[in-house]
Amino acid sequence: MPSINITVECPVNDSFRVQQVAGMFDVPLAEKTTERFAVELPDRDEPWDIGLIVGPSGSGKSTVAAQCFEAELYRGADWPADKAVIDCFGDLPLRQVVELLTAVGFSSPPSWVKPYRVLSCGERFRCDLARALGAGGDARGASCEARGASKENTPAGGVIPPLAPRASQLAPLVVFDEYTSVVDRDVARACSAAIAKGIRRGA
């Protein structure tokens, strides 16, 4: 299990209020602040399917995710106001989109035909998870427009596997930040259970 050391810095912009805060709370000031994080990450070829970065607020979870999984970190996608969410998965076949939505616990066909903007926070969260899984580790997410059949955009066969089982090659890695920021823990737990079930059955 490799150890990763991460150092991040940002400048401190001096001002009257900054000086006041420093004096009130005994905050040492410098030209810049520095944070260092040391973490151990499992190798991709180790026997694991689901990983979790844990820690209190401000402990560097997002920084670690961005630094260690930059290419795979899902950064959101456009959801057009005039399209149903079911139409926002690019070239993926309908059956595969349904499997993705079901895998994240969003099993409501009446909601699938609605635009993303009118859904509840929990439903939006599930849609974002489905898009992330459908992108198969592509941090840009699937496009609402057809991607075409270019080899640069799709793997052999023209379909991106959503939850590919571990076989002769590594399954796609999907990294999702702020997992419990927009929903409560019960919703996040339900989504996690649904995704875990899908991964373990190789859906």
PDB file of C-alpha atoms in Angstrom:
ATOM      1  CA  MET A   1       0.000   0.000   0.000  1.00  0.00           C
ATOM      2  CA  PRO A   2       1.836   3.141  -1.199  1.00  0.00           C
ATOM      3  CA  SER A   3       2.136   6.242   0.974  1.00  0.00           C
ATOM      4  CA  ILE A   4       1.301   9.598  -0.590  1.00  0.00           C
ATOM      5  CA  ASN A   5       2.500  12.948   0.761  1.00  0.00           C
ATOM      6  CA  ILE A   6       0.608  16.044  -0.375  1.00  0.00           C
ATOM      7  CA  THR A   7       1.487  19.676   0.332  1.00  0.00           C
ATOM      8  CA  VAL A   8      -0.837  22.551  -0.548  1.00  0.00           C
ATOM      9  CA  GLU A   9      -0.229  26.258  -0.092  1.00  0.00           C
ATOM     10  CA  CYS A  10      -2.176  29.495  -0.435  1.00  0.00           C
ATOM     11  CA  PRO A  11      -1.199  33.145   0.075  1.00  0.00           C
ATOM     12  CA  VAL A  12      -2.390  35.142   3.070  1.00  0.00           C
ATOM     13  CA  ASN A  13      -3.679  38.550   1.974  1.00  0.00           C
ATOM     14  CA  ASP A  14      -2.898  41.009   4.729  1.00  0.00           C
ATOM     15  CA  SER A  15      -5.638  43.409   5.800  1.00  0.00           C
ATOM     16  CA  PHE A  16      -6.860  45.227   8.877  1.00  0.00           C
ATOM     17  CA  ARG A  17      -9.426  42.518   9.667  1.00  0.00           C
ATOM     18  CA  VAL A  18      -6.911  39.760   9.061  1.00  0.00           C
ATOM     19  CA  GLN A  19      -4.651  41.427  11.605  1.00  0.00           C
ATOM     20  CA  GLN A  20      -7.606  41.771  14.021  1.00  0.00           C
ATOM     21  CA  VAL A  21      -8.452  38.070  13.769  1.00  0.00           C
ATOM     22  CA  ALA A  22      -4.795  37.155  14.239  1.00  0.00           C
ATOM     23  CA  GLY A  23      -4.658  39.265  17.385  1.00  0.00           C
ATOM     24  CA  MET A  24      -7.993  38.074  18.806  1.00  0.00           C
ATOM     25  CA  PHE A  25      -7.365  34.366  18.309  1.00  0.00           C
ATOM     26  CA  ASP A  26      -3.564  34.223  18.424  1.00  0.00           C
ATOM     27  CA  VAL A  27      -3.269  33.133  14.784  1.00  0.00           C
ATOM     28  CA  PRO A  28       0.327  33.209  13.521  1.00  0.00           C
ATOM     29  CA  LEU A  29       0.512  35.040  10.191  1.00  0.00           C
ATOM     30  CA  ALA A  30       2.896  34.390   7.341  1.00  0.00           C
ATOM     31  CA  GLU A  31       2.996  35.200   3.629  1.00  0.00           C
ATOM     32  CA  LYS A  32       1.317  31.879   2.918  1.00  0.00           C
ATOM     33  CA  THR A  33      -0.327  28.996   4.725  1.00  0.00           C
ATOM     34  CA  THR A  34       0.785  25.418   4.210  1.00  0.00           C
ATOM     35  CA  GLU A  35      -1.054  22.162   4.837  1.00  0.00           C
ATOM     36  CA  ARG A  36       0.491  18.716   4.569  1.00  0.00           C
ATOM     37  CA  PHE A  37      -1.335  15.413   4.256  1.00  0.00           C
ATOM     38  CA  ALA A  38       0.097  11.896   4.423  1.00  0.00           C
ATOM     39  CA  VAL A  39      -2.184   9.063   3.316  1.00  0.00           C
ATOM     40  CA  GLU A  40      -1.934   5.431   2.326  1.00  0.00           C
ATOM     41  CA  LEU A  41      -3.810   4.333  -0.772  1.00  0.00           C
ATOM     42  CA  PRO A  42      -4.505   0.768  -1.894  1.00  0.00           C
ATOM     43  CA  ASP A  43      -3.129  -0.328  -5.243  1.00  0.00           C
ATOM     44  CA  ARG A  44      -5.688  -0.817  -7.983  1.00  0.00           C
ATOM     45  CA  ASP A  45      -4.753  -4.496  -8.262  1.00  0.00           C
ATOM     46  CA  GLU A  46      -5.441  -5.151  -4.576  1.00  0.00           C
ATOM     47  CA  PRO A  47      -8.714  -6.965  -3.684  1.00  0.00           C
ATOM     48  CA  TRP A  48     -11.055  -3.987  -3.192  1.00  0.00           C
ATOM     49  CA  ASP A  49     -14.058  -2.585  -5.032  1.00  0.00           C
ATOM     50  CA  ILE A  50     -15.311   0.313  -2.909  1.00  0.00           C
ATOM     51  CA  GLY A  51     -13.117   2.820  -1.070  1.00  0.00           C
ATOM     52  CA  LEU A  52     -13.915   5.686   1.275  1.00  0.00           C
ATOM     53  CA  ILE A  53     -11.853   8.707   2.318  1.00  0.00           C
ATOM     54  CA  VAL A  54     -12.934   9.662   5.831  1.00  0.00           C
ATOM     55  CA  GLY A  55     -12.129  12.451   8.267  1.00  0.00           C
ATOM     56  CA  PRO A  56     -13.603  15.554   9.900  1.00  0.00           C
ATOM     57  CA  SER A  57     -14.424  18.700   7.975  1.00  0.00           C
ATOM     58  CA  GLY A  58     -11.287  20.472   6.777  1.00  0.00           C
ATOM     59  CA  SER A  59      -9.063  17.418   7.189  1.00  0.00           C
ATOM     60  CA  GLY A  60      -8.129  17.285   3.494  1.00  0.00           C
ATOM     61  CA  LYS A  61     -10.492  14.664   2.060  1.00  0.00           C
ATOM     62  CA  SER A  62     -11.276  16.695  -1.065  1.00  0.00           C
ATOM     63  CA  THR A  63      -7.620  17.645  -1.486  1.00  0.00           C
ATOM     64  CA  VAL A  64      -6.547  14.010  -1.343  1.00  0.00           C
ATOM     65  CA  ALA A  65      -9.247  12.996  -3.831  1.00  0.00           C
ATOM     66  CA  ALA A  66      -8.291  15.776  -6.258  1.00  0.00           C
ATOM     67  CA  GLN A  67      -4.559  15.117  -6.005  1.00  0.00           C
ATOM     68  CA  CYS A  68      -4.640  11.322  -6.138  1.00  0.00           C
ATOM     69  CA  PHE A  69      -7.584  10.771  -8.491  1.00  0.00           C
ATOM     70  CA  GLU A  70      -7.584  13.874 -10.667  1.00  0.00           C
ATOM     71  CA  ALA A  71      -8.478  12.064 -13.888  1.00  0.00           C
ATOM     72  CA  GLU A  72     -11.254   9.973 -12.312  1.00  0.00           C
ATOM     73  CA  LEU A  73     -12.812  12.607 -10.013  1.00  0.00           C
ATOM     74  CA  TYR A  74     -16.351  13.366 -11.169  1.00  0.00           C
ATOM     75  CA  ARG A  75     -16.734  17.133 -11.504  1.00  0.00           C
ATOM     76  CA  GLY A  76     -20.375  17.365 -12.463  1.00  0.00           C
ATOM     77  CA  ALA A  77     -22.055  17.663 -15.823  1.00  0.00           C
ATOM     78  CA  ASP A  78     -24.557  19.852 -17.629  1.00  0.00           C
ATOM     79  CA  TRP A  79     -28.209  18.984 -17.198  1.00  0.00           C
ATOM     80  CA  PRO A  80     -30.243  20.896 -19.823  1.00  0.00           C
ATOM     81  CA  ALA A  81     -33.419  22.481 -18.499  1.00  0.00           C
ATOM     82  CA  ASP A  82     -35.452  21.272 -21.481  1.00  0.00           C
ATOM     83  CA  LYS A  83     -34.495  17.586 -21.444  1.00  0.00           C
ATOM     84  CA  ALA A  84     -35.632  14.652 -19.346  1.00  0.00           C
ATOM     85  CA  VAL A  85     -32.891  13.094 -17.244  1.00  0.00           C
ATOM     86  CA  ILE A  86     -33.324   9.838 -19.191  1.00  0.00           C
ATOM     87  CA  ASP A  87     -32.120  11.718 -22.302  1.00  0.00           C
ATOM     88  CA  CYS A  88     -28.931  12.978 -20.645  1.00  0.00           C
ATOM     89  CA  PHE A  89     -26.719   9.888 -20.859  1.00  0.00           C
ATOM     90  CA  GLY A  90     -25.245  10.357 -24.299  1.00  0.00           C
ATOM     91  CA  ASP A  91     -25.122   7.249 -26.464  1.00  0.00           C
ATOM     92  CA  LEU A  92     -25.761   4.759 -23.683  1.00  0.00           C
ATOM     93  CA  PRO A  93     -28.613   2.365 -24.564  1.00  0.00           C
ATOM     94  CA  LEU A  94     -31.861   2.883 -22.670  1.00  0.00           C
ATOM     95  CA  ARG A  95     -31.561  -0.434 -20.888  1.00  0.00           C
ATOM     96  CA  GLN A  96     -28.129   0.494 -19.579  1.00  0.00           C
ATOM     97  CA  VAL A  97     -29.366   3.908 -18.398  1.00  0.00           C
ATOM     98  CA  VAL A  98     -32.212   2.214 -16.540  1.00  0.00           C
ATOM     99  CA  GLU A  99     -29.724  -0.154 -14.908  1.00  0.00           C
ATOM    100  CA  LEU A 100     -27.583   2.803 -13.829  1.00  0.00           C
ATOM    101  CA  LEU A 101     -30.499   4.698 -12.318  1.00  0.00           C
ATOM    102  CA  THR A 102     -31.683   1.575 -10.552  1.00  0.00           C
ATOM    103  CA  ALA A 103     -28.165   0.844  -9.298  1.00  0.00           C
ATOM    104  CA  VAL A 104     -28.095   4.172  -7.438  1.00  0.00           C
ATOM    105  CA  GLY A 105     -31.533   3.650  -5.905  1.00  0.00           C
ATOM    106  CA  PHE A 106     -33.410   5.962  -8.293  1.00  0.00           C
ATOM    107  CA  SER A 107     -36.163   3.589  -9.381  1.00  0.00           C
ATOM    108  CA  SER A 108     -38.865   6.095 -10.316  1.00  0.00           C
ATOM    109  CA  PRO A 109     -39.787   6.104 -14.032  1.00  0.00           C
ATOM    110  CA  PRO A 110     -42.166   9.089 -13.536  1.00  0.00           C
ATOM    111  CA  SER A 111     -39.146  11.094 -12.326  1.00  0.00           C
ATOM    112  CA  TRP A 112     -36.899   9.879 -15.149  1.00  0.00           C
ATOM    113  CA  VAL A 113     -38.987  11.819 -17.668  1.00  0.00           C
ATOM    114  CA  LYS A 114     -38.634  15.090 -15.733  1.00  0.00           C
ATOM    115  CA  PRO A 115     -35.845  17.647 -16.172  1.00  0.00           C
ATOM    116  CA  TYR A 116     -33.046  17.564 -13.622  1.00  0.00           C
ATOM    117  CA  ARG A 117     -33.907  21.088 -12.392  1.00  0.00           C
ATOM    118  CA  VAL A 118     -37.303  20.050 -10.939  1.00  0.00           C
ATOM    119  CA  LEU A 119     -36.041  17.005  -9.034  1.00  0.00           C
ATOM    120  CA  SER A 120     -35.465  16.922  -5.294  1.00  0.00           C
ATOM    121  CA  CYS A 121     -31.938  17.179  -3.877  1.00  0.00           C
ATOM    122  CA  GLY A 122     -31.902  13.435  -3.228  1.00  0.00           C
ATOM    123  CA  GLU A 123     -33.029  12.656  -6.776  1.00  0.00           C
ATOM    124  CA  ARG A 124     -30.428  15.009  -8.250  1.00  0.00           C
ATOM    125  CA  PHE A 125     -27.760  13.366  -6.142  1.00  0.00           C
ATOM    126  CA  ARG A 126     -28.730   9.954  -7.507  1.00  0.00           C
ATOM    127  CA  CYS A 127     -28.739  11.291 -11.073  1.00  0.00           C
ATOM    128  CA  ASP A 128     -25.225  12.675 -10.610  1.00  0.00           C
ATOM    129  CA  LEU A 129     -24.078   9.318  -9.261  1.00  0.00           C
ATOM    130  CA  ALA A 130     -25.622   7.543 -12.231  1.00  0.00           C
ATOM    131  CA  ARG A 131     -23.899   9.934 -14.656  1.00  0.00           C
ATOM    132  CA  ALA A 132     -20.578   9.404 -12.891  1.00  0.00           C
ATOM    133  CA  LEU A 133     -20.916   5.616 -13.084  1.00  0.00           C
ATOM    134  CA  GLY A 134     -22.079   5.811 -16.688  1.00  0.00           C
ATOM    135  CA  ALA A 135     -19.001   7.832 -17.601  1.00  0.00           C
ATOM    136  CA  GLY A 136     -16.881   4.924 -16.349  1.00  0.00           C
ATOM    137  CA  GLY A 137     -14.225   7.077 -14.706  1.00  0.00           C
ATOM    138  CA  ASP A 138     -14.364   9.910 -17.246  1.00  0.00           C
ATOM    139  CA  ALA A 139     -14.365  12.958 -14.948  1.00  0.00           C
ATOM    140  CA  ARG A 140     -16.246  15.013 -17.549  1.00  0.00           C
ATOM    141  CA  GLY A 141     -19.335  12.830 -17.332  1.00  0.00           C
ATOM    142  CA  ALA A 142     -21.421  11.591 -20.205  1.00  0.00           C
ATOM    143  CA  SER A 143     -22.682  14.239 -22.583  1.00  0.00           C
ATOM    144  CA  CYS A 144     -26.362  14.892 -23.162  1.00  0.00           C
ATOM    145  CA  GLU A 145     -25.538  14.953 -26.864  1.00  0.00           C
ATOM    146  CA  ALA A 146     -24.635  11.890 -28.861  1.00  0.00           C
ATOM    147  CA  ARG A 147     -20.920  11.208 -28.698  1.00  0.00           C
ATOM    148  CA  GLY A 148     -20.745   9.336 -31.961  1.00  0.00           C
ATOM    149  CA  ALA A 149     -18.821   6.150 -32.609  1.00  0.00           C
ATOM    150  CA  SER A 150     -15.330   7.589 -32.511  1.00  0.00           C
ATOM    151  CA  LYS A 151     -12.721   5.279 -30.973  1.00  0.00           C
ATOM    152  CA  GLU A 152     -11.452   8.277 -29.030  1.00  0.00           C
ATOM    153  CA  ASN A 153     -14.763   8.539 -27.170  1.00  0.00           C
ATOM    154  CA  THR A 154     -15.907   4.977 -26.617  1.00  0.00           C
ATOM    155  CA  PRO A 155     -14.261   1.619 -25.999  1.00  0.00           C
ATOM    156  CA  ALA A 156     -14.629  -1.387 -28.266  1.00  0.00           C
ATOM    157  CA  GLY A 157     -18.286  -2.017 -29.027  1.00  0.00           C
ATOM    158  CA  GLY A 158     -19.231   1.633 -28.508  1.00  0.00           C
ATOM    159  CA  VAL A 159     -20.623   1.155 -24.982  1.00  0.00           C
ATOM    160  CA  ILE A 160     -19.085   2.264 -21.710  1.00  0.00           C
ATOM    161  CA  PRO A 161     -19.694  -0.427 -19.057  1.00  0.00           C
ATOM    162  CA  PRO A 162     -21.217   1.225 -15.957  1.00  0.00           C
ATOM    163  CA  LEU A 163     -20.201  -1.186 -13.207  1.00  0.00           C
ATOM    164  CA  ALA A 164     -17.786  -3.499 -14.930  1.00  0.00           C
ATOM    165  CA  PRO A 165     -16.917  -6.622 -12.921  1.00  0.00           C
ATOM    166  CA  ARG A 166     -13.330  -7.289 -11.969  1.00  0.00           C
ATOM    167  CA  ALA A 167     -12.030  -9.712 -14.554  1.00  0.00           C
ATOM    168  CA  SER A 168      -8.873  -9.852 -16.636  1.00  0.00           C
ATOM    169  CA  GLN A 169      -8.578  -6.076 -16.476  1.00  0.00           C
ATOM    170  CA  LEU A 170      -9.275  -3.470 -13.831  1.00  0.00           C
ATOM    171  CA  ALA A 171     -12.790  -2.069 -13.629  1.00  0.00           C
ATOM    172  CA  PRO A 172     -13.221   1.681 -14.267  1.00  0.00           C
ATOM    173  CA  LEU A 173     -12.504   3.849 -11.251  1.00  0.00           C
ATOM    174  CA  VAL A 174     -15.167   6.418 -10.329  1.00  0.00           C
ATOM    175  CA  VAL A 175     -14.380   9.028  -7.660  1.00  0.00           C
ATOM    176  CA  PHE A 176     -17.211  11.132  -6.215  1.00  0.00           C
ATOM    177  CA  ASP A 177     -16.521  13.978  -3.776  1.00  0.00           C
ATOM    178  CA  GLU A 178     -18.802  15.553  -1.136  1.00  0.00           C
ATOM    179  CA  TYR A 179     -20.872  12.388  -0.977  1.00  0.00           C
ATOM    180  CA  THR A 180     -23.013  13.458   1.975  1.00  0.00           C
ATOM    181  CA  SER A 181     -22.999  17.229   1.479  1.00  0.00           C
ATOM    182  CA  VAL A 182     -26.307  17.588  -0.393  1.00  0.00           C
ATOM    183  CA  VAL A 183     -28.225  14.667   1.137  1.00  0.00           C
ATOM    184  CA  ASP A 184     -28.617  13.271   4.619  1.00  0.00           C
ATOM    185  CA  ARG A 185     -26.790  10.195   5.816  1.00  0.00           C
ATOM    186  CA  ASP A 186     -29.793   7.919   5.347  1.00  0.00           C
ATOM    187  CA  VAL A 187     -30.036   8.790   1.642  1.00  0.00           C
ATOM    188  CA  ALA A 188     -26.272   8.453   1.203  1.00  0.00           C
ATOM    189  CA  ARG A 189     -26.362   5.090   2.994  1.00  0.00           C
ATOM    190  CA  ALA A 190     -29.189   3.845   0.762  1.00  0.00           C
ATOM    191  CA  CYS A 191     -27.316   4.933  -2.369  1.00  0.00           C
ATOM    192  CA  SER A 192     -24.136   3.275  -1.141  1.00  0.00           C
ATOM    193  CA  ALA A 193     -25.951   0.005  -0.474  1.00  0.00           C
ATOM    194  CA  ALA A 194     -27.538   0.054  -3.938  1.00  0.00           C
ATOM    195  CA  ILE A 195     -24.216   0.772  -5.665  1.00  0.00           C
ATOM    196  CA  ALA A 196     -22.395  -1.879  -3.633  1.00  0.00           C
ATOM    197  CA  LYS A 197     -25.026  -4.437  -4.568  1.00  0.00           C
ATOM    198  CA  GLY A 198     -24.645  -3.582  -8.240  1.00  0.00           C
ATOM    199  CA  ILE A 199     -20.857  -3.756  -8.138  1.00  0.00           C
ATOM    200  CA  ARG A 200     -20.787  -7.097  -6.327  1.00  0.00           C
ATOM    201  CA  ARG A 201     -23.175  -8.724  -8.740  1.00  0.00           C
ATOM    202  CA  GLY A 202     -21.216  -7.277 -11.683  1.00  0.00           C
ATOM    203  CA  ALA A 203     -24.190  -5.324 -13.011  1.00  0.00           C
TER     204      ALA A 203
END
